[in-house]
PDB file of C-alpha atoms in Angstrom:
ATOM      1  CA  UNK E   1      22.262 -22.471   2.037  1.00 70.00           C
ATOM      2  CA  UNK E   2      20.072 -24.074  -0.632  1.00 79.00           C
ATOM      3  CA  UNK E   3      23.027 -26.204  -1.746  1.00 86.00           C
ATOM      4  CA  UNK E   4      23.999 -29.389   0.074  1.00 91.00           C
ATOM      5  CA  UNK E   5      27.472 -29.386   1.687  1.00 90.00           C
ATOM      6  CA  UNK E   6      28.964 -31.860  -0.777  1.00 91.00           C
ATOM      7  CA  UNK E   7      27.846 -29.695  -3.715  1.00 93.00           C
ATOM      8  CA  UNK E   8      29.221 -26.340  -2.470  1.00 91.00           C
ATOM      9  CA  UNK E   9      32.409 -26.327  -4.564  1.00 91.00           C
ATOM     10  CA  UNK E  10      30.615 -27.330  -7.744  1.00 93.00           C
ATOM     11  CA  UNK E  11      27.898 -24.721  -7.116  1.00 94.00           C
ATOM     12  CA  UNK E  12      30.485 -21.950  -6.820  1.00 95.00           C
ATOM     13  CA  UNK E  13      31.943 -22.876 -10.191  1.00 94.00           C
ATOM     14  CA  UNK E  14      28.519 -23.122 -11.814  1.00 94.00           C
ATOM     15  CA  UNK E  15      27.518 -19.716 -10.465  1.00 94.00           C
ATOM     16  CA  UNK E  16      30.736 -18.065 -11.590  1.00 94.00           C
ATOM     17  CA  UNK E  17      30.367 -19.511 -15.094  1.00 95.00           C
ATOM     18  CA  UNK E  18      26.737 -18.380 -15.326  1.00 95.00           C
ATOM     19  CA  UNK E  19      27.690 -14.832 -14.388  1.00 95.00           C
ATOM     20  CA  UNK E  20      30.548 -14.811 -16.896  1.00 94.00           C
ATOM     21  CA  UNK E  21      28.176 -15.978 -19.645  1.00 95.00           C
ATOM     22  CA  UNK E  22      26.218 -12.724 -19.281  1.00 93.00           C
ATOM     23  CA  UNK E  23      22.830 -12.093 -20.815  1.00 94.00           C
ATOM     24  CA  UNK E  24      21.376 -10.320 -17.775  1.00 93.00           C
ATOM     25  CA  UNK E  25      20.857  -6.938 -19.417  1.00 89.00           C
ATOM     26  CA  UNK E  26      20.688  -4.090 -16.916  1.00 84.00           C
ATOM     27  CA  UNK E  27      19.667  -6.339 -14.003  1.00 88.00           C
ATOM     28  CA  UNK E  28      21.724  -6.212 -10.836  1.00 92.00           C
ATOM     29  CA  UNK E  29      23.519  -9.479 -10.105  1.00 95.00           C
ATOM     30  CA  UNK E  30      23.798 -10.197  -6.393  1.00 96.00           C
ATOM     31  CA  UNK E  31      25.668 -13.193  -4.948  1.00 96.00           C
ATOM     32  CA  UNK E  32      24.242 -14.446  -1.666  1.00 95.00           C
ATOM     33  CA  UNK E  33      27.051 -16.195   0.159  1.00 95.00           C
ATOM     34  CA  UNK E  34      26.889 -18.276   3.314  1.00 94.00           C
ATOM     35  CA  UNK E  35      27.520 -16.530   6.624  1.00 94.00           C
ATOM     36  CA  UNK E  36      31.168 -15.800   7.379  1.00 94.00           C
ATOM     37  CA  UNK E  37      30.813 -17.673  10.681  1.00 92.00           C
ATOM     38  CA  UNK E  38      29.874 -20.844   8.790  1.00 92.00           C
ATOM     39  CA  UNK E  39      32.359 -23.388   7.411  1.00 92.00           C
ATOM     40  CA  UNK E  40      31.526 -22.268   3.846  1.00 94.00           C
ATOM     41  CA  UNK E  41      31.340 -18.476   4.003  1.00 94.00           C
ATOM     42  CA  UNK E  42      35.005 -17.575   3.581  1.00 95.00           C
ATOM     43  CA  UNK E  43      35.374 -20.220   0.882  1.00 94.00           C
ATOM     44  CA  UNK E  44      32.460 -18.636  -1.000  1.00 95.00           C
ATOM     45  CA  UNK E  45      34.178 -15.253  -0.922  1.00 96.00           C
ATOM     46  CA  UNK E  46      37.573 -16.614  -1.958  1.00 95.00           C
ATOM     47  CA  UNK E  47      36.056 -18.474  -4.914  1.00 95.00           C
ATOM     48  CA  UNK E  48      33.737 -15.692  -6.064  1.00 96.00           C
ATOM     49  CA  UNK E  49      35.440 -12.419  -5.087  1.00 94.00           C
ATOM     50  CA  UNK E  50      36.372 -11.718  -8.721  1.00 93.00           C
ATOM     51  CA  UNK E  51      33.068 -12.921 -10.182  1.00 94.00           C
ATOM     52  CA  UNK E  52      31.218 -10.635 -12.588  1.00 93.00           C
ATOM     53  CA  UNK E  53      28.562  -9.348 -10.177  1.00 95.00           C
ATOM     54  CA  UNK E  54      27.306  -6.095  -8.677  1.00 95.00           C
ATOM     55  CA  UNK E  55      27.222  -6.936  -4.974  1.00 96.00           C
ATOM     56  CA  UNK E  56      27.540  -9.629  -2.338  1.00 97.00           C
ATOM     57  CA  UNK E  57      24.637 -10.338   0.018  1.00 97.00           C
ATOM     58  CA  UNK E  58      25.785 -11.250   3.530  1.00 97.00           C
ATOM     59  CA  UNK E  59      23.349 -13.254   5.691  1.00 97.00           C
ATOM     60  CA  UNK E  60      23.098 -13.299   9.491  1.00 95.00           C
ATOM     61  CA  UNK E  61      24.538  -9.824   9.965  1.00 97.00           C
ATOM     62  CA  UNK E  62      24.665  -8.887  13.652  1.00 97.00           C
ATOM     63  CA  UNK E  63      26.803  -5.757  13.664  1.00 97.00           C
ATOM     64  CA  UNK E  64      28.973  -3.389  11.671  1.00 96.00           C
ATOM     65  CA  UNK E  65      32.009  -5.614  12.198  1.00 96.00           C
ATOM     66  CA  UNK E  66      30.403  -8.296  10.018  1.00 96.00           C
ATOM     67  CA  UNK E  67      30.137  -5.851   7.114  1.00 96.00           C
ATOM     68  CA  UNK E  68      33.702  -4.629   7.647  1.00 95.00           C
ATOM     69  CA  UNK E  69      35.011  -8.214   7.660  1.00 96.00           C
ATOM     70  CA  UNK E  70      33.404  -8.980   4.309  1.00 96.00           C
ATOM     71  CA  UNK E  71      34.506  -5.648   2.818  1.00 95.00           C
ATOM     72  CA  UNK E  72      38.115  -6.466   3.688  1.00 94.00           C
ATOM     73  CA  UNK E  73      37.859  -9.703   1.702  1.00 95.00           C
ATOM     74  CA  UNK E  74      36.346  -8.165  -1.448  1.00 95.00           C
ATOM     75  CA  UNK E  75      37.889  -6.084  -4.242  1.00 91.00           C
ATOM     76  CA  UNK E  76      37.838  -2.379  -3.444  1.00 88.00           C
ATOM     77  CA  UNK E  77      34.545  -0.774  -4.410  1.00 85.00           C
ATOM     78  CA  UNK E  78      32.495  -3.985  -4.522  1.00 91.00           C
ATOM     79  CA  UNK E  79      29.096  -3.280  -2.970  1.00 96.00           C
ATOM     80  CA  UNK E  80      27.587  -5.215  -0.077  1.00 97.00           C
ATOM     81  CA  UNK E  81      23.966  -5.958   0.758  1.00 98.00           C
ATOM     82  CA  UNK E  82      23.093  -7.039   4.307  1.00 98.00           C
ATOM     83  CA  UNK E  83      20.475  -9.558   5.392  1.00 98.00           C
ATOM     84  CA  UNK E  84      18.693  -8.132   8.434  1.00 98.00           C
ATOM     85  CA  UNK E  85      17.332 -11.294   9.985  1.00 97.00           C
ATOM     86  CA  UNK E  86      18.459 -11.474  13.615  1.00 96.00           C
ATOM     87  CA  UNK E  87      17.327  -9.621  16.754  1.00 97.00           C
ATOM     88  CA  UNK E  88      20.865  -8.280  17.178  1.00 97.00           C
ATOM     89  CA  UNK E  89      20.783  -6.857  13.646  1.00 98.00           C
ATOM     90  CA  UNK E  90      17.676  -4.853  14.505  1.00 97.00           C
ATOM     91  CA  UNK E  91      19.231  -3.601  17.751  1.00 97.00           C
ATOM     92  CA  UNK E  92      22.365  -2.540  15.821  1.00 98.00           C
ATOM     93  CA  UNK E  93      20.695  -1.353  12.629  1.00 98.00           C
ATOM     94  CA  UNK E  94      21.884   2.254  12.884  1.00 97.00           C
ATOM     95  CA  UNK E  95      25.460   1.175  13.575  1.00 97.00           C
ATOM     96  CA  UNK E  96      25.348  -1.222  10.638  1.00 97.00           C
ATOM     97  CA  UNK E  97      23.946   1.411   8.281  1.00 97.00           C
ATOM     98  CA  UNK E  98      26.628   3.894   9.317  1.00 95.00           C
ATOM     99  CA  UNK E  99      29.443   1.880   7.672  1.00 93.00           C
ATOM    100  CA  UNK E 100      27.948   2.397   4.217  1.00 87.00           C
ATOM    101  CA  UNK E 101      30.721   4.668   2.962  1.00 81.00           C
ATOM    102  CA  UNK E 102      33.651   2.700   4.325  1.00 84.00           C
ATOM    103  CA  UNK E 103      32.326  -0.719   3.371  1.00 85.00           C
ATOM    104  CA  UNK E 104      30.205   0.204   0.320  1.00 93.00           C
ATOM    105  CA  UNK E 105      27.050  -1.073   2.038  1.00 96.00           C
ATOM    106  CA  UNK E 106      24.135  -0.133  -0.216  1.00 96.00           C
ATOM    107  CA  UNK E 107      21.077  -2.198   0.702  1.00 97.00           C
ATOM    108  CA  UNK E 108      19.298  -3.959   3.551  1.00 98.00           C
ATOM    109  CA  UNK E 109      17.306  -7.116   2.790  1.00 98.00           C
ATOM    110  CA  UNK E 110      14.838  -8.083   5.494  1.00 98.00           C
ATOM    111  CA  UNK E 111      14.853 -11.746   6.453  1.00 97.00           C
ATOM    112  CA  UNK E 112      11.381 -11.805   7.945  1.00 97.00           C
ATOM    113  CA  UNK E 113      11.159 -15.602   8.250  1.00 96.00           C
ATOM    114  CA  UNK E 114      14.263 -15.680  10.435  1.00 96.00           C
ATOM    115  CA  UNK E 115      13.109 -12.667  12.446  1.00 97.00           C
ATOM    116  CA  UNK E 116       9.847 -14.462  13.170  1.00 96.00           C
ATOM    117  CA  UNK E 117      11.703 -17.628  14.106  1.00 96.00           C
ATOM    118  CA  UNK E 118      14.197 -15.905  16.401  1.00 95.00           C
ATOM    119  CA  UNK E 119      11.600 -13.710  18.110  1.00 95.00           C
ATOM    120  CA  UNK E 120       8.875 -16.388  18.284  1.00 96.00           C
ATOM    121  CA  UNK E 121       6.444 -13.822  16.889  1.00 94.00           C
ATOM    122  CA  UNK E 122       3.646 -14.762  14.493  1.00 92.00           C
ATOM    123  CA  UNK E 123       3.180 -13.482  10.951  1.00 89.00           C
ATOM    124  CA  UNK E 124      -0.576 -13.166  11.383  1.00 90.00           C
ATOM    125  CA  UNK E 125      -2.508  -9.916  11.602  1.00 91.00           C
ATOM    126  CA  UNK E 126      -0.721  -8.139   8.800  1.00 92.00           C
ATOM    127  CA  UNK E 127       2.706  -8.690  10.400  1.00 95.00           C
ATOM    128  CA  UNK E 128       1.831  -6.226  13.181  1.00 94.00           C
ATOM    129  CA  UNK E 129       4.259  -7.992  15.548  1.00 95.00           C
ATOM    130  CA  UNK E 130       7.297  -7.106  13.456  1.00 96.00           C
ATOM    131  CA  UNK E 131       6.209  -3.783  11.948  1.00 96.00           C
ATOM    132  CA  UNK E 132       8.350  -1.796  14.439  1.00 96.00           C
ATOM    133  CA  UNK E 133      11.448  -3.719  13.331  1.00 97.00           C
ATOM    134  CA  UNK E 134      10.676  -3.140   9.661  1.00 97.00           C
ATOM    135  CA  UNK E 135      10.257   0.575  10.330  1.00 97.00           C
ATOM    136  CA  UNK E 136      13.463   0.780  12.386  1.00 97.00           C
ATOM    137  CA  UNK E 137      15.408  -0.822   9.560  1.00 98.00           C
ATOM    138  CA  UNK E 138      13.854   1.479   7.005  1.00 97.00           C
ATOM    139  CA  UNK E 139      14.553   4.653   8.988  1.00 97.00           C
ATOM    140  CA  UNK E 140      18.182   3.705   9.593  1.00 97.00           C
ATOM    141  CA  UNK E 141      18.601   2.901   5.907  1.00 97.00           C
ATOM    142  CA  UNK E 142      17.149   6.215   4.800  1.00 96.00           C
ATOM    143  CA  UNK E 143      19.305   8.113   7.294  1.00 96.00           C
ATOM    144  CA  UNK E 144      22.373   6.769   5.499  1.00 96.00           C
ATOM    145  CA  UNK E 145      21.053   6.611   1.949  1.00 94.00           C
ATOM    146  CA  UNK E 146      20.505   2.842   1.691  1.00 97.00           C
ATOM    147  CA  UNK E 147      17.792   0.901  -0.112  1.00 96.00           C
ATOM    148  CA  UNK E 148      15.565  -1.641   1.670  1.00 98.00           C
ATOM    149  CA  UNK E 149      14.045  -4.813   0.232  1.00 98.00           C
ATOM    150  CA  UNK E 150      11.120  -6.331   2.144  1.00 98.00           C
ATOM    151  CA  UNK E 151      11.023  -9.999   3.183  1.00 97.00           C
ATOM    152  CA  UNK E 152       9.341 -12.911   1.445  1.00 97.00           C
ATOM    153  CA  UNK E 153       5.698 -13.934   1.339  1.00 97.00           C
ATOM    154  CA  UNK E 154       5.710 -17.705   1.776  1.00 95.00           C
ATOM    155  CA  UNK E 155       2.370 -18.751   0.268  1.00 95.00           C
ATOM    156  CA  UNK E 156       3.176 -18.214  -3.420  1.00 94.00           C
ATOM    157  CA  UNK E 157      -0.290 -19.478  -4.406  1.00 94.00           C
ATOM    158  CA  UNK E 158      -2.025 -16.692  -2.443  1.00 96.00           C
ATOM    159  CA  UNK E 159      -1.787 -13.749  -4.856  1.00 95.00           C
ATOM    160  CA  UNK E 160      -4.283 -11.634  -2.924  1.00 96.00           C
ATOM    161  CA  UNK E 161      -2.310 -11.980   0.292  1.00 96.00           C
ATOM    162  CA  UNK E 162       0.916 -11.349  -1.562  1.00 97.00           C
ATOM    163  CA  UNK E 163      -0.436  -8.160  -3.108  1.00 97.00           C
ATOM    164  CA  UNK E 164      -1.638  -6.972   0.296  1.00 96.00           C
ATOM    165  CA  UNK E 165       1.810  -7.481   1.802  1.00 97.00           C
ATOM    166  CA  UNK E 166       3.459  -5.730  -1.166  1.00 97.00           C
ATOM    167  CA  UNK E 167       1.110  -2.791  -0.624  1.00 96.00           C
ATOM    168  CA  UNK E 168       1.987  -2.745   3.065  1.00 97.00           C
ATOM    169  CA  UNK E 169       5.697  -2.809   2.246  1.00 97.00           C
ATOM    170  CA  UNK E 170       5.411   0.000  -0.251  1.00 94.00           C
ATOM    171  CA  UNK E 171       3.350   2.033   2.222  1.00 95.00           C
ATOM    172  CA  UNK E 172       6.150   1.608   4.766  1.00 96.00           C
ATOM    173  CA  UNK E 173       8.628   2.830   2.149  1.00 95.00           C
ATOM    174  CA  UNK E 174      10.228  -0.405   0.936  1.00 97.00           C
ATOM    175  CA  UNK E 175      11.987  -0.349  -2.437  1.00 95.00           C
ATOM    176  CA  UNK E 176      10.967  -3.874  -3.407  1.00 95.00           C
ATOM    177  CA  UNK E 177      10.350  -7.383  -2.135  1.00 97.00           C
ATOM    178  CA  UNK E 178      12.270 -10.635  -2.100  1.00 97.00           C
ATOM    179  CA  UNK E 179      10.464 -13.435  -3.935  1.00 96.00           C
ATOM    180  CA  UNK E 180      10.388 -17.203  -3.594  1.00 95.00           C
ATOM    181  CA  UNK E 181       8.593 -18.146  -6.825  1.00 96.00           C
ATOM    182  CA  UNK E 182       8.534 -16.857 -10.423  1.00 95.00           C
ATOM    183  CA  UNK E 183       4.758 -16.555 -10.147  1.00 95.00           C
ATOM    184  CA  UNK E 184       5.246 -13.599  -7.799  1.00 97.00           C
ATOM    185  CA  UNK E 185       7.328 -11.498 -10.210  1.00 95.00           C
ATOM    186  CA  UNK E 186       4.558  -9.872 -12.250  1.00 94.00           C
ATOM    187  CA  UNK E 187       2.485  -8.823  -9.232  1.00 95.00           C
ATOM    188  CA  UNK E 188       5.570  -7.529  -7.409  1.00 95.00           C
ATOM    189  CA  UNK E 189       6.663  -5.428 -10.384  1.00 92.00           C
ATOM    190  CA  UNK E 190       3.170  -4.027 -10.673  1.00 92.00           C
ATOM    191  CA  UNK E 191       2.840  -3.200  -6.982  1.00 93.00           C
ATOM    192  CA  UNK E 192       6.255  -1.547  -6.646  1.00 93.00           C
ATOM    193  CA  UNK E 193       6.129   0.348  -9.950  1.00 93.00           C
ATOM    194  CA  UNK E 194       4.687   3.881  -9.965  1.00 92.00           C
ATOM    195  CA  UNK E 195       1.073   4.000 -11.171  1.00 91.00           C
ATOM    196  CA  UNK E 196       0.449   5.898 -14.437  1.00 93.00           C
ATOM    197  CA  UNK E 197      -1.307   8.724 -12.576  1.00 94.00           C
ATOM    198  CA  UNK E 198       1.609   8.938 -10.136  1.00 93.00           C
ATOM    199  CA  UNK E 199       4.069   9.237 -13.019  1.00 95.00           C
ATOM    200  CA  UNK E 200       1.907  11.853 -14.758  1.00 95.00           C
ATOM    201  CA  UNK E 201       1.726  13.951 -11.575  1.00 96.00           C
ATOM    202  CA  UNK E 202       5.490  13.648 -11.040  1.00 96.00           C
ATOM    203  CA  UNK E 203       6.206  14.889 -14.544  1.00 96.00           C
ATOM    204  CA  UNK E 204       3.764  17.765 -14.069  1.00 95.00           C
ATOM    205  CA  UNK E 205       5.554  18.829 -10.879  1.00 95.00           C
ATOM    206  CA  UNK E 206       8.948  18.632 -12.589  1.00 96.00           C
ATOM    207  CA  UNK E 207       7.710  20.680 -15.545  1.00 95.00           C
ATOM    208  CA  UNK E 208       6.223  23.313 -13.245  1.00 94.00           C
ATOM    209  CA  UNK E 209       9.490  23.844 -11.377  1.00 95.00           C
ATOM    210  CA  UNK E 210      11.344  24.080 -14.686  1.00 94.00           C
ATOM    211  CA  UNK E 211       9.356  27.179 -15.682  1.00 94.00           C
ATOM    212  CA  UNK E 212      11.540  30.318 -15.538  1.00 93.00           C
ATOM    213  CA  UNK E 213       9.163  32.083 -13.161  1.00 93.00           C
ATOM    214  CA  UNK E 214       9.468  29.199 -10.657  1.00 93.00           C
ATOM    215  CA  UNK E 215      13.238  28.722 -10.825  1.00 87.00           C
ATOM    216  CA  UNK E 216      13.916  30.533  -7.543  1.00 90.00           C
ATOM    217  CA  UNK E 217      10.742  29.545  -5.693  1.00 92.00           C
ATOM    218  CA  UNK E 218      10.619  27.081  -2.834  1.00 93.00           C
ATOM    219  CA  UNK E 219       6.861  26.631  -2.976  1.00 95.00           C
ATOM    220  CA  UNK E 220       4.539  26.761  -5.973  1.00 94.00           C
ATOM    221  CA  UNK E 221       0.970  25.763  -6.831  1.00 94.00           C
ATOM    222  CA  UNK E 222       0.244  22.921  -9.240  1.00 94.00           C
ATOM    223  CA  UNK E 223      -3.390  22.169 -10.070  1.00 93.00           C
ATOM    224  CA  UNK E 224      -4.474  24.005  -6.937  1.00 92.00           C
ATOM    225  CA  UNK E 225      -2.118  22.057  -4.649  1.00 93.00           C
ATOM    226  CA  UNK E 226       0.794  23.488  -2.703  1.00 94.00           C
ATOM    227  CA  UNK E 227       4.021  21.848  -3.874  1.00 94.00           C
ATOM    228  CA  UNK E 228       7.419  22.296  -2.210  1.00 95.00           C
ATOM    229  CA  UNK E 229      10.865  21.465  -3.505  1.00 94.00           C
ATOM    230  CA  UNK E 230      10.880  18.328  -1.383  1.00 94.00           C
ATOM    231  CA  UNK E 231       7.982  17.189  -3.570  1.00 95.00           C
ATOM    232  CA  UNK E 232      10.147  17.914  -6.591  1.00 95.00           C
ATOM    233  CA  UNK E 233      12.807  15.541  -5.264  1.00 94.00           C
ATOM    234  CA  UNK E 234      10.151  12.857  -4.775  1.00 94.00           C
ATOM    235  CA  UNK E 235       8.758  13.506  -8.254  1.00 95.00           C
ATOM    236  CA  UNK E 236      12.189  13.187  -9.824  1.00 95.00           C
ATOM    237  CA  UNK E 237      12.656   9.794  -8.176  1.00 92.00           C
ATOM    238  CA  UNK E 238       9.268   8.563  -9.453  1.00 93.00           C
ATOM    239  CA  UNK E 239      10.092   9.769 -12.962  1.00 94.00           C
ATOM    240  CA  UNK E 240      13.510   8.095 -12.837  1.00 93.00           C
ATOM    241  CA  UNK E 241      11.956   4.780 -11.785  1.00 89.00           C
ATOM    242  CA  UNK E 242       9.381   5.009 -14.558  1.00 90.00           C
ATOM    243  CA  UNK E 243      12.115   5.746 -17.067  1.00 89.00           C
ATOM    244  CA  UNK E 244      14.198   2.789 -15.901  1.00 84.00           C
ATOM    245  CA  UNK E 245      11.198   0.467 -16.178  1.00 82.00           C
ATOM    246  CA  UNK E 246      10.309   1.661 -19.662  1.00 80.00           C
TER     247      UNK E 246
END
């Protein structure tokens, strides 16, 4: 939707060529198409279905049928990300998440600007007006094994406010944040990356459970703290993230 109507066809070709050129390393490449109910959405899919990418991001999702419609148009196995940016999407979030296996849905991306617009809520006060919707989306995603990316922070010159919203998102359980300016990348990576002490603790927990005497135990003590196997799962995820970053 950032491309004018008369430039849509040219933009599709430019995007496809850029993806084919490569050079993205291990980064995921996600194509955000126009909504399938728009005059451009189906044309986007037809032109880009075989593009060298990892997933398609579908905006204005309202229900599971929207995901199923896109899945039917894509090569088998191609992943889908869903923009959660309408009131109906929040009402239907569990239903939408439940199609993850059939339609290869793997991630929710919160469209907080559109949620604010559609609900007439305000973004002030630490987004308290929409926190229930963020949490509902996150819980539904976790119930079905999906990732969740938080919405944008519009004032890209306000690093302090941006960091505060990143911290809020990570506290809620978000996996990352959508960005609107390159100046936000460094702070976002810092805020959503495990802290050195967090990584050190995770590796200590993993090492403790790997000891022969702890192999069959469900609960152990590490540095005077009770640690369960659920903490081991969390520690393994932190260590994996740290490894991927390094």
